[in-house]
Short mmCIF file of C-alpha atoms and ligand atoms in Angstrom, two decimals:
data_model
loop_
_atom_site.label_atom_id
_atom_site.label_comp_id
_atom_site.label_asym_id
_atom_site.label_seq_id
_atom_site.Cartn_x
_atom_site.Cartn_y
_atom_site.Cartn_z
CA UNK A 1 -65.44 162.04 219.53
CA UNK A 2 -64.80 161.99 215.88
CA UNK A 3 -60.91 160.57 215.87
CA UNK A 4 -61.03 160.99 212.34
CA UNK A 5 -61.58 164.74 212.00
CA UNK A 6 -59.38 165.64 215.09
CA UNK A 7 -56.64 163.64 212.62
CA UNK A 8 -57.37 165.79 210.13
CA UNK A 9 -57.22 168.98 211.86
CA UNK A 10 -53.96 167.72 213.12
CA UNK A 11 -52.91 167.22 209.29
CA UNK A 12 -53.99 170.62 208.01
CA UNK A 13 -52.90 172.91 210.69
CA UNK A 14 -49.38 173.86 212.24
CA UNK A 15 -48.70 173.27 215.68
CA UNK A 16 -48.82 177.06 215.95
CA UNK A 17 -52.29 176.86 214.67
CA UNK A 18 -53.37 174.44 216.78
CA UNK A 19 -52.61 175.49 220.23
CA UNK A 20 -54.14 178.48 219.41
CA UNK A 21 -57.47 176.75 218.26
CA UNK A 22 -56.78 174.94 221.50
CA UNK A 23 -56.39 177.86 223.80
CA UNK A 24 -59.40 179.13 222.12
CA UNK A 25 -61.93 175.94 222.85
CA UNK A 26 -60.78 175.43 226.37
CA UNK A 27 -62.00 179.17 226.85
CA UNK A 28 -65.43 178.57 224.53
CA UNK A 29 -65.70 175.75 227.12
CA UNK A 30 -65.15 177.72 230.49
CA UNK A 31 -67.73 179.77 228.79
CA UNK A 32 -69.88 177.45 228.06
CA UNK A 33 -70.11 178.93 224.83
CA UNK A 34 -70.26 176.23 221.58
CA UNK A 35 -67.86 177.38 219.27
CA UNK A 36 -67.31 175.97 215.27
CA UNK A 37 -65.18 176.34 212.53
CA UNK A 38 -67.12 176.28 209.54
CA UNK A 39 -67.60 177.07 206.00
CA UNK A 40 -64.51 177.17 203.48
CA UNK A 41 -62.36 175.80 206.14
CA UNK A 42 -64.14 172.51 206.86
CA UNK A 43 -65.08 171.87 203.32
CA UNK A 44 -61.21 171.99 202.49
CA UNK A 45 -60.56 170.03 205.50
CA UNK A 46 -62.33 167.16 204.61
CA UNK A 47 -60.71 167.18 200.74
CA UNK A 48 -57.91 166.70 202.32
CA UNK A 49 -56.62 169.87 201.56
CA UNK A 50 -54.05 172.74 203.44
CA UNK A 51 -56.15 175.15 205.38
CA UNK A 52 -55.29 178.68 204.88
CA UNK A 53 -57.77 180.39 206.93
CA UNK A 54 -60.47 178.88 209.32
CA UNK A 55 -63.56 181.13 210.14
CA UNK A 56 -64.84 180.59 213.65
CA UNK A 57 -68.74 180.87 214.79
CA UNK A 58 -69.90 181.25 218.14
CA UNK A 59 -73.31 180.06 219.02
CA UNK A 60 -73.82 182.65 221.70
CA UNK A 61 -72.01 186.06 222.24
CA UNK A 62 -68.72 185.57 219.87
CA UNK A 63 -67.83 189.06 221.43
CA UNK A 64 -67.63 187.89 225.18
CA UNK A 65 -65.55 184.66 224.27
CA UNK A 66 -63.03 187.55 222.35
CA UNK A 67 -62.72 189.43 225.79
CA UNK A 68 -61.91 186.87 227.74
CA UNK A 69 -59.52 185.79 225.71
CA UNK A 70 -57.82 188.68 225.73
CA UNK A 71 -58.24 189.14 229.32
CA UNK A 72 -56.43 185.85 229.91
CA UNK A 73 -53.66 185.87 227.12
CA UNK A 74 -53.50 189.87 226.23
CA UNK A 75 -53.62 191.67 223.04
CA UNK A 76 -56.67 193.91 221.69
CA UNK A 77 -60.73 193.60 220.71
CA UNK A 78 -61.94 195.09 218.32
CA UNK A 79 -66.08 194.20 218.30
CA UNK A 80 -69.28 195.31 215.76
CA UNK A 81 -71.84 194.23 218.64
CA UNK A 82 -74.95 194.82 215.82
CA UNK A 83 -73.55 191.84 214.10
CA UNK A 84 -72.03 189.94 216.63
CA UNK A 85 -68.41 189.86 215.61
CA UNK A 86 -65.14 190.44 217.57
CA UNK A 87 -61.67 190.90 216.23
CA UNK A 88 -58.97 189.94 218.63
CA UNK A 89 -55.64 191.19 217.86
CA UNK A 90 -53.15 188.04 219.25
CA UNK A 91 -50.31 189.43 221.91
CA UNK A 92 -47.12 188.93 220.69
CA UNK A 93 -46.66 185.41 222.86
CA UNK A 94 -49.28 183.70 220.50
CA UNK A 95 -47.82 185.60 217.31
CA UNK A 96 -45.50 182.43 215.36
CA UNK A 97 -43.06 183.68 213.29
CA UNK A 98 -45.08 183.27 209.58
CA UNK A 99 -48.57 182.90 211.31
CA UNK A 100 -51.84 184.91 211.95
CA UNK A 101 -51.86 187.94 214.35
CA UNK A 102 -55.66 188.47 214.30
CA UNK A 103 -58.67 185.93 214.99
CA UNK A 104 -62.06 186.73 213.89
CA UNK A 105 -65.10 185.34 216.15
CA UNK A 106 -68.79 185.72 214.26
CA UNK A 107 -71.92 184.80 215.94
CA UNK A 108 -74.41 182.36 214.46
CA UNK A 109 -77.02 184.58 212.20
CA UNK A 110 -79.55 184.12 209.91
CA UNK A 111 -79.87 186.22 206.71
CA UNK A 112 -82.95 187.08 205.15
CA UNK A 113 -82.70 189.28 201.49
CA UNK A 114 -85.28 191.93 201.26
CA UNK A 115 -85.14 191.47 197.02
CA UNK A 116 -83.15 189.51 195.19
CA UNK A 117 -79.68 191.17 194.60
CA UNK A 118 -79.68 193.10 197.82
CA UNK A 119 -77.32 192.54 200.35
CA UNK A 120 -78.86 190.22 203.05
CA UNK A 121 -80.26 191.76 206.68
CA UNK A 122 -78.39 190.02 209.17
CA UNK A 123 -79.81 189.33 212.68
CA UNK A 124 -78.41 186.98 215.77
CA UNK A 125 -79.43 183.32 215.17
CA UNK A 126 -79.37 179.64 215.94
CA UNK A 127 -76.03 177.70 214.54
CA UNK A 128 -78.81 176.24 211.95
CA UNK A 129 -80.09 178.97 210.78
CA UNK A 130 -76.17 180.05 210.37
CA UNK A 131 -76.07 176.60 208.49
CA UNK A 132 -79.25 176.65 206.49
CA UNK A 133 -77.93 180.61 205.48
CA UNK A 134 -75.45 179.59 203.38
CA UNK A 135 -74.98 178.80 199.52
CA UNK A 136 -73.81 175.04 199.41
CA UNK A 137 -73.77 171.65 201.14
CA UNK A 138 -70.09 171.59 200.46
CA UNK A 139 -69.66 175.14 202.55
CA UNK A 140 -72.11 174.06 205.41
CA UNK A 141 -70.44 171.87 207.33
CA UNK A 142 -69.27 173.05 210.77
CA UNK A 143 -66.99 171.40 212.95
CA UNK A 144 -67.15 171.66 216.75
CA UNK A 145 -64.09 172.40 218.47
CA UNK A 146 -65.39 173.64 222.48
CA UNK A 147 -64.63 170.53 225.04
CA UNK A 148 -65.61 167.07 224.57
CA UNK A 149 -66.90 167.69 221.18
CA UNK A 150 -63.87 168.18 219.76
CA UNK A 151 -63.85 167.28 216.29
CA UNK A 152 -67.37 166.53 215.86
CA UNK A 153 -68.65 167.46 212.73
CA UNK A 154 -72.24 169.10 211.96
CA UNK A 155 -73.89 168.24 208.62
CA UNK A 156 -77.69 169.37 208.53
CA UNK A 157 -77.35 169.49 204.89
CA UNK A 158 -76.00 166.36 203.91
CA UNK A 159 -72.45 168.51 202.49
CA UNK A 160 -70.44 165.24 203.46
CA UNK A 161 -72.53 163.10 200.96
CA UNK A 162 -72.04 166.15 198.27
CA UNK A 163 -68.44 165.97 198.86
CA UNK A 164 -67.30 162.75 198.48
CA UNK A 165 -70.26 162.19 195.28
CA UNK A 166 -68.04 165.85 194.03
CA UNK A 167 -71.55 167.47 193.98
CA UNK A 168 -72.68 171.31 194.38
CA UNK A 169 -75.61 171.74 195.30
CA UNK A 170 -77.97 175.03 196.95
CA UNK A 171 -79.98 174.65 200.14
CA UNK A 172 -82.80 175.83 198.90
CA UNK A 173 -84.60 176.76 195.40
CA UNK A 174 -84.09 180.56 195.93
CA UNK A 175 -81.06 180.66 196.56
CA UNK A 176 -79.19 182.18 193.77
CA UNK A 177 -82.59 184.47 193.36
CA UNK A 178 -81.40 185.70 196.76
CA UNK A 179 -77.88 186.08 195.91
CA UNK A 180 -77.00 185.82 192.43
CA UNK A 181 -73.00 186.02 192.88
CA UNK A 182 -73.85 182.65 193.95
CA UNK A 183 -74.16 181.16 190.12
CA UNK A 184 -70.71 182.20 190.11
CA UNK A 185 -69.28 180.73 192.87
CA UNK A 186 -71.36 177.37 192.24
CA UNK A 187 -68.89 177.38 189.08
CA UNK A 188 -65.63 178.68 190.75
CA UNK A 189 -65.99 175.60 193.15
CA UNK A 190 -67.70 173.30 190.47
CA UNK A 191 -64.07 174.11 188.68
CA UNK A 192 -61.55 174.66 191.32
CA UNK A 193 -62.37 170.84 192.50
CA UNK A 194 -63.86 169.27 189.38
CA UNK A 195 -66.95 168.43 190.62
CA UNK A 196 -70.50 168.79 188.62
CA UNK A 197 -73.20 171.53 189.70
CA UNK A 198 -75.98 169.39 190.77
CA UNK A 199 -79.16 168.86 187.66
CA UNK A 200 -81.84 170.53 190.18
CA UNK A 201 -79.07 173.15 190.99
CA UNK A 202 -78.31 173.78 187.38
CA UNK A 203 -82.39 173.91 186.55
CA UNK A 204 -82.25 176.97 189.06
CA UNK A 205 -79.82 179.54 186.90
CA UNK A 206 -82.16 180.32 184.58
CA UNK A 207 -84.57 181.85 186.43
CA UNK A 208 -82.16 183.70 188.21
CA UNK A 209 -80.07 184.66 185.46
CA UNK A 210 -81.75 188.05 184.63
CA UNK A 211 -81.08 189.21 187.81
CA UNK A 212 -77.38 189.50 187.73
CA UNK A 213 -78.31 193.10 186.27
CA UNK A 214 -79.12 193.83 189.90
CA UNK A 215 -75.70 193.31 190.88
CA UNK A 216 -73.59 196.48 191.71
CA UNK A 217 -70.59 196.69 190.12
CA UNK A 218 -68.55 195.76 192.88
CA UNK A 219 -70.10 192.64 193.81
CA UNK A 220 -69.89 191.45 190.04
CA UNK A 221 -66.59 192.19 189.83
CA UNK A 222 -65.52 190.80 193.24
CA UNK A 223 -66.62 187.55 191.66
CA UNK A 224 -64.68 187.86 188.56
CA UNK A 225 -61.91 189.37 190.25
CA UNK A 226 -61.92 185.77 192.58
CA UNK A 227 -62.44 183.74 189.18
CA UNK A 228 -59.28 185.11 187.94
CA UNK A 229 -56.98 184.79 190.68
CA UNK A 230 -58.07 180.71 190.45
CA UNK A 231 -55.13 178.76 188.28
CA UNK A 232 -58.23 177.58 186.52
CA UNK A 233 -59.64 180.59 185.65
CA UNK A 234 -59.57 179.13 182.12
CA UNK A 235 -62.06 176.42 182.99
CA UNK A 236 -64.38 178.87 184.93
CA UNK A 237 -64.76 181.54 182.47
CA UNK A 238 -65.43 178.67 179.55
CA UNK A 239 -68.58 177.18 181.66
CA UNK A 240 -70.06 180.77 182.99
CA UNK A 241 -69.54 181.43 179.08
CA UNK A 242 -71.69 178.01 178.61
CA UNK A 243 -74.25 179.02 181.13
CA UNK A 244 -74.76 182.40 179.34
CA UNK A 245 -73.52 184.09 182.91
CA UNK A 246 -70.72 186.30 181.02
CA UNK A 247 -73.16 188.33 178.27
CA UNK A 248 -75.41 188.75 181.13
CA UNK A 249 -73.14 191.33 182.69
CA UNK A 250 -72.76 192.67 179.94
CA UNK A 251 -73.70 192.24 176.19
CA UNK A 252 -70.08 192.62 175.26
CA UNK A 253 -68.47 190.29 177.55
CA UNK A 254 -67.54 186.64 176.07
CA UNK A 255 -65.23 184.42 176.13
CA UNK A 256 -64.09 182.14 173.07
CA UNK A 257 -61.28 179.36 172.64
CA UNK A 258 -58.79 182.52 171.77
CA UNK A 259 -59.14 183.60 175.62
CA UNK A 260 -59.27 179.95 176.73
CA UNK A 261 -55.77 179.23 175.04
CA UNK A 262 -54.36 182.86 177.10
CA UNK A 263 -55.76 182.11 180.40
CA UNK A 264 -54.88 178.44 180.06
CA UNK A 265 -51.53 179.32 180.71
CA UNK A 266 -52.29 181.54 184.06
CA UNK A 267 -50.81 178.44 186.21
CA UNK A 268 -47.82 178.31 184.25
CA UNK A 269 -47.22 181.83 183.96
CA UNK A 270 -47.45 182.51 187.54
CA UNK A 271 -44.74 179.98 188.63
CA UNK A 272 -42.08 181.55 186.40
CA UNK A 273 -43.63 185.39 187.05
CA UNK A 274 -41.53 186.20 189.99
CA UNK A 275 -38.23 184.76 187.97
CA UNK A 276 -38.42 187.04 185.04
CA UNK A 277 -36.08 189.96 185.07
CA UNK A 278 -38.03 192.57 185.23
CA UNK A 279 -39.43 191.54 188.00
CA UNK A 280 -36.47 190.67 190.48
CA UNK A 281 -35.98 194.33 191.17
CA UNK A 282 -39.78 194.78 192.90
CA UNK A 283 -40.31 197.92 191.46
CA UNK A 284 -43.16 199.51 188.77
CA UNK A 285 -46.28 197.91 189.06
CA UNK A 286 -45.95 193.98 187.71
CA UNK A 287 -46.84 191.26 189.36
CA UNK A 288 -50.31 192.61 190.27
CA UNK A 289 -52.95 190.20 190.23
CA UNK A 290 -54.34 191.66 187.15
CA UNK A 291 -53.05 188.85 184.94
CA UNK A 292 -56.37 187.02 184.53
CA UNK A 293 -57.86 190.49 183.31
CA UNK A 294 -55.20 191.55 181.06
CA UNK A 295 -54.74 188.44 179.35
CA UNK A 296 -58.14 187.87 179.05
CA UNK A 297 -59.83 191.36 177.49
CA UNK A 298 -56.58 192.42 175.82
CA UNK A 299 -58.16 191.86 172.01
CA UNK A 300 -61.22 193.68 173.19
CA UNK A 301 -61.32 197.47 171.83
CA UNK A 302 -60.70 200.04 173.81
CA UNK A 303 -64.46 201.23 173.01
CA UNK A 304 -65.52 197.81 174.40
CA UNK A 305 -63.09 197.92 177.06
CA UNK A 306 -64.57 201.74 177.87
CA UNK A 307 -67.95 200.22 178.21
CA UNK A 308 -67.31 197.41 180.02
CA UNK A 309 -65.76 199.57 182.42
CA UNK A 310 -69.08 201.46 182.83
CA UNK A 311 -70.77 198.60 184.18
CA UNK A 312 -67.63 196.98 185.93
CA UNK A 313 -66.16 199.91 187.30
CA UNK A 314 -62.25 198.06 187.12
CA UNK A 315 -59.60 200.26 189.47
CA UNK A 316 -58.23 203.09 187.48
CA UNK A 317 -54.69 201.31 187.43
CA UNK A 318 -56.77 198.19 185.65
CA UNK A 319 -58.83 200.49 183.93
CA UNK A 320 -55.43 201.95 181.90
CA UNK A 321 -53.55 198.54 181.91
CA UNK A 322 -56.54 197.47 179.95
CA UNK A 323 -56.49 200.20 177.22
CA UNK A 324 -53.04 200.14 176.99
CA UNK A 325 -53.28 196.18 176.12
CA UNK A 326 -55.95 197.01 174.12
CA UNK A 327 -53.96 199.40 172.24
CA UNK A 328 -50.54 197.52 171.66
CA UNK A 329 -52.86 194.16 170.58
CA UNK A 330 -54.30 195.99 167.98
CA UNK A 331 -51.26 197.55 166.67
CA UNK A 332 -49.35 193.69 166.71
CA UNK A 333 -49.23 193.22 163.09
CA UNK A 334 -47.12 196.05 162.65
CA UNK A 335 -44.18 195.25 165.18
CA UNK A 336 -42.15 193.47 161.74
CA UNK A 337 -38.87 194.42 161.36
CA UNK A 338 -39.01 197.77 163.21
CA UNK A 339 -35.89 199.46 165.12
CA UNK A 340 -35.73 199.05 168.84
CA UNK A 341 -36.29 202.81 169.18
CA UNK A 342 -39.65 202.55 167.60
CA UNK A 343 -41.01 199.60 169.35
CA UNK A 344 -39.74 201.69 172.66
CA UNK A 345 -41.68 204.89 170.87
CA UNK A 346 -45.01 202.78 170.55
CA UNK A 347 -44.26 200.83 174.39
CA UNK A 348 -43.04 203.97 176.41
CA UNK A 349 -46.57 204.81 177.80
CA UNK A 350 -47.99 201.66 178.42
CA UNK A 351 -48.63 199.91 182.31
CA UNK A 352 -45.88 197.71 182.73
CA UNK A 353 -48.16 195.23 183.94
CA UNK A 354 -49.93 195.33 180.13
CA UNK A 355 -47.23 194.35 178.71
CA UNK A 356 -46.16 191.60 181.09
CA UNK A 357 -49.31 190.47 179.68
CA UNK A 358 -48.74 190.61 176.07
CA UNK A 359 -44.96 189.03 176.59
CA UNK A 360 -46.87 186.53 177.80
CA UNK A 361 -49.61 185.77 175.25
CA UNK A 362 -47.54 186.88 172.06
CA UNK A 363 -48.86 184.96 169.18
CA UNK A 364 -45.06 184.00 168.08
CA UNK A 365 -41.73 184.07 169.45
CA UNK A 366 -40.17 187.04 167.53
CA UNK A 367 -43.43 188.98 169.22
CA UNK A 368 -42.49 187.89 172.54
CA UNK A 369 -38.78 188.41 172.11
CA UNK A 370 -39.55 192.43 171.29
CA UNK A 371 -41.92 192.48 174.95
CA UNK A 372 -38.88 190.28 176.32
CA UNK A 373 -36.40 192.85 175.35
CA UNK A 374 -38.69 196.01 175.98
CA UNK A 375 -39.32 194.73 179.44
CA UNK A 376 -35.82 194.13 180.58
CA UNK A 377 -33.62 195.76 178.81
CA UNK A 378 -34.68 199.00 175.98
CA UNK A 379 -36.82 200.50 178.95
CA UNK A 380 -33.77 201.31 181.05
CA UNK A 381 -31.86 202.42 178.28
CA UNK A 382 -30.90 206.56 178.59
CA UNK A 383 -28.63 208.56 176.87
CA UNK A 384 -25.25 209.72 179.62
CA UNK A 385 -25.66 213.34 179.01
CA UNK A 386 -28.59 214.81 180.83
CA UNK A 387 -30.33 218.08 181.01
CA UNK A 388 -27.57 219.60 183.19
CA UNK A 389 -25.24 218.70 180.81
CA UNK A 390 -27.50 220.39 177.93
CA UNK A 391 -28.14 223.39 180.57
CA UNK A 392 -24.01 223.80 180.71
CA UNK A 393 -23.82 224.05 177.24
CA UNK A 394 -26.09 227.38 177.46
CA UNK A 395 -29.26 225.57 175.38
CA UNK A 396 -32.39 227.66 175.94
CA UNK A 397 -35.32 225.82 178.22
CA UNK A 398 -37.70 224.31 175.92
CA UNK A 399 -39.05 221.35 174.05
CA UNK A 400 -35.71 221.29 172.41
CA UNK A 401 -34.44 219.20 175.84
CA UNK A 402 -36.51 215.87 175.61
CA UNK A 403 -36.18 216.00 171.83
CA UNK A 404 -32.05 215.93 171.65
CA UNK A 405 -32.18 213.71 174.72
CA UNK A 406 -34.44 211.30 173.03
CA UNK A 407 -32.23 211.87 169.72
CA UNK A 408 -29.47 210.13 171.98
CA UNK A 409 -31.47 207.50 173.52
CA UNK A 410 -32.74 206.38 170.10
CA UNK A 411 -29.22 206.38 168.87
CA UNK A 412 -28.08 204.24 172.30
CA UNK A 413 -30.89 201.81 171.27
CA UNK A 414 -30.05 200.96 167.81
CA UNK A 415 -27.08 201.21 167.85
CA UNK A 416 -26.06 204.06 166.51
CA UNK A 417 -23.52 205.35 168.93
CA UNK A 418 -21.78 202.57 171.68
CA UNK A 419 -19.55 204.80 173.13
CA UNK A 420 -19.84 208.13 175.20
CA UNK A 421 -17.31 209.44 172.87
CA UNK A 422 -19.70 208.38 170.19
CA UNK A 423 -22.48 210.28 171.86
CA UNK A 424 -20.91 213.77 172.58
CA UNK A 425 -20.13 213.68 168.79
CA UNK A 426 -23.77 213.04 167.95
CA UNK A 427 -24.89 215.90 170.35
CA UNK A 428 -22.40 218.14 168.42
CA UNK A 429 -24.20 216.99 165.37
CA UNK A 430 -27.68 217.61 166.86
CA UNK A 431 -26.58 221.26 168.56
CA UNK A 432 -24.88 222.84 164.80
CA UNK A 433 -28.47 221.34 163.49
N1 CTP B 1 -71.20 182.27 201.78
C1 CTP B 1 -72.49 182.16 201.30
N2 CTP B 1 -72.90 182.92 200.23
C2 CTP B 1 -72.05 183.79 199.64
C3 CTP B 1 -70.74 183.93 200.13
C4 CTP B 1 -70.33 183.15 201.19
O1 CTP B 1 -73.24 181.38 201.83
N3 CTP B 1 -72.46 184.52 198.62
C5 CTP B 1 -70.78 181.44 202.96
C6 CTP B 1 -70.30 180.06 202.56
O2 CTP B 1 -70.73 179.16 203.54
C7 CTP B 1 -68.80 180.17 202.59
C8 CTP B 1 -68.57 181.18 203.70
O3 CTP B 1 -69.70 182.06 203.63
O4 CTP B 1 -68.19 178.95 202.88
C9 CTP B 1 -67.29 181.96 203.55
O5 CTP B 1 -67.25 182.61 202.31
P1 CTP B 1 -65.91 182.87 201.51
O6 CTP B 1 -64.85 183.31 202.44
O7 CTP B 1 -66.25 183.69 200.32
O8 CTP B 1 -65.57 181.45 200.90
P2 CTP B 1 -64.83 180.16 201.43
O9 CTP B 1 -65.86 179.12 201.65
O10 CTP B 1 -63.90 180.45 202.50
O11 CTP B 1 -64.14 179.64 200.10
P3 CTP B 1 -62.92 180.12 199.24
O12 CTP B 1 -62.33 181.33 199.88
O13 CTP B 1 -62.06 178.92 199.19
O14 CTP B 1 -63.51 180.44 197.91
#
């Protein structure tokens, strides 16, 4: 037994956690079924760091070890028997209060690509050809948890060596050929723990480069999407921009010391995010994770924006967050000395989220202090008489509504009127007009 990875287990999991994993051996065992964690998990077990999620492999039927679990303890199965993988859905006696409630089993597979970019054909398979599947030493490791083994770790790759010399490294020369996402995750990790992509790894990209236009537009964008939800985003963005792996999805796409200095702040910005005031009350659509993507296209034009979209496809709520940045960045110049009514005119239409982002990467304070006040205060402002009122007073339907009504707003907003009395006597004005 490996006392120092059961240690570490004990370190990274809650006692919650661990039962479970517990329960879940012992059975593996009765089973006689070999089961691992692997992957993710044991690679940011052996940094040292808090496990959020563990994947479990079964070498064997991963769907039989699910059934008999919840034979013995309850709860539901859920099972995909063409790839081997089970879903069991924890009874509420296993449920901790701020814990898991499902558990996913996989078999061991291999994967074989049928052209590069495709997505691989998956079949049953030995634990190392599950190993020797995957893209890095770092994420091959798997840790044995069924009986005696406990705690024994599996490294057919040498990923232990890789992680303590901070190295990443492929398993094999084709591998980002196979699956060219992978050039992006090699930097996403290279990054996230500030190791170095190995020489023979980095010799690899570019030959495989080209074939990035392969990629649908979802699996490029997965990756980008994962890059910016990273505190380092910054980082990762600057070295694919090094590699030449942004203009390859498109000829547009780039990233210069402007976008480093707004995504450098991503860290910063998300600690103090859920303090700002617009955001206590949980409502519009802020705090989505579309940050990274905001802050970091915002100066590009909306044409660019339009066409990066065509190869991207973003969400349709990014999709207008991003022209609406797009459009208030290019406008910036002019927000000088302006009234709060027509800032509020120009802001009115724009995502709340887009403007979140350019509060947050305003080139000076008096810029930030006009998203500041937009934000969470001029956007609530509205006038105390309201269409009924201008119904009572016998004023024909029509257009004529939202224009006194926004009349009365603007007047709230700068000022002119501070008093209800103050606005009935401007809506006198506005109604003799
Ligand atoms: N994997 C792979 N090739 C990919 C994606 C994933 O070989 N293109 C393997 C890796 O072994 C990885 C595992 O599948 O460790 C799980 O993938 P994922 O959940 O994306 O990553 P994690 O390793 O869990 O890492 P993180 O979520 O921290 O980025």
């Amino acid at each position: 037994m490996e006392h120092r990875f059961v240690r570490l287990l004990k370190e990274a999991l809650d006692a919650a956690q661990l039962d479970l994993l517990k329960r879940v051996a012992e059975e593996a065992e009765t089973l006689a079924l070999p089961i691992y964690m692997i992957g993710g998990s044991v690679r940011d077990l052996l940094l040292g760091s808090v496990i959020k999620d563990f994947d479990l492999t079964v070498e064997g039927d991963a769907i039989t070890l699910a059934r008999a679990l919840a034979k013995k303890y309850g709860g539901k199965v859920t099972a995909h028997p063409k790839f081997g993988t089970a879903k069991w859905f924890l009874p509420h006696s296993l449920i901790s209060s701020n814990e898991r409630d499902t558990l996913d089993f996989v078999s061991t597979r291999s994967e074989t690509y049928k052209h590069p970019g495709a997505l691989p054909t998956v079949r049953l398979g030995t634990l190392e050809e599950d190993i020797r599947r995957r893209d890095f030493t770092i994420n091959a490791l798997a840790l044995r948890l069924d009986g005696q083994r406990f705690g024994e770790l599996i490294d057919l790759v040498g990923g232990q060596a890789d992680l303590e010399r901070k190295v990443i490294r492929v398993l094999h020369p084709k591998s980002f050929v196979d699956d060219p996402t992978r050039m992006y995750r090699a930097v996403r990790y290279e990054q996230r723990y500030a190791f170095q992509i190995a020489e023979e790894t980095l010799a690899l990209i570019p030959h495989a480069r080209p074939l990035v236009a392969k990629l649908s537009a979802q699996r490029i964008r997965h990756e980008l999407d994962l890059i910016l939800q990273e505190d380092d985003a910054a980082l990762m963005l600057r070295r694919l921009e090094e590699l030449n792996l942004l203009s390859i999805i498109h000829p547009a796409l780039s990233f210069d010391d402007a976008s480093y200095a707004r995504l450098e702040k991503l860290h910063t910005i998300r600690e103090v995010q859920p303090l700002l005031p617009w955001n206590v009350d949980k409502q519009g659509r802020v705090n989505k994770p579309y940050l990274g993507w905001l802050l970091w296209l915002m100066p590009f034009p909306r044409e660019t924006i339009g066409a990066l979209n065509e190869r991207l496809h973003f969400t349709a709520d990014l999709y207008d967050s991003l022209m609406g940045a797009s459009s208030i960045h290019s406008i910036l110049s002019s927000f000088v000395d302006l009234k709060p009514s027509q800032y509020v005119e120009r802001l009115e239409a724009v995502p709340l989220d887009a403007l979140e982002a350019l509060y947050f990467a305003a080139p000076n304070e008096r810029t930030k202090d006009i998203f500041f006040k937009y934000l969470a205060e001029w956007r609530h402002v509205k006038p105390h008489i309201t269409g009924d009122d201008l119904k009572k007073r016998n004023l024909a339907p029509g257009p004529k509504y939202a224009l006194i009504l926004r009349r009365l707003r603007n007047a709230w907003l700068d000022g002119q009127v501070k008093t209800e009395e103050e606005e009935a006597k401007l809506l006198e004005t506005l109604l003799s007009g």
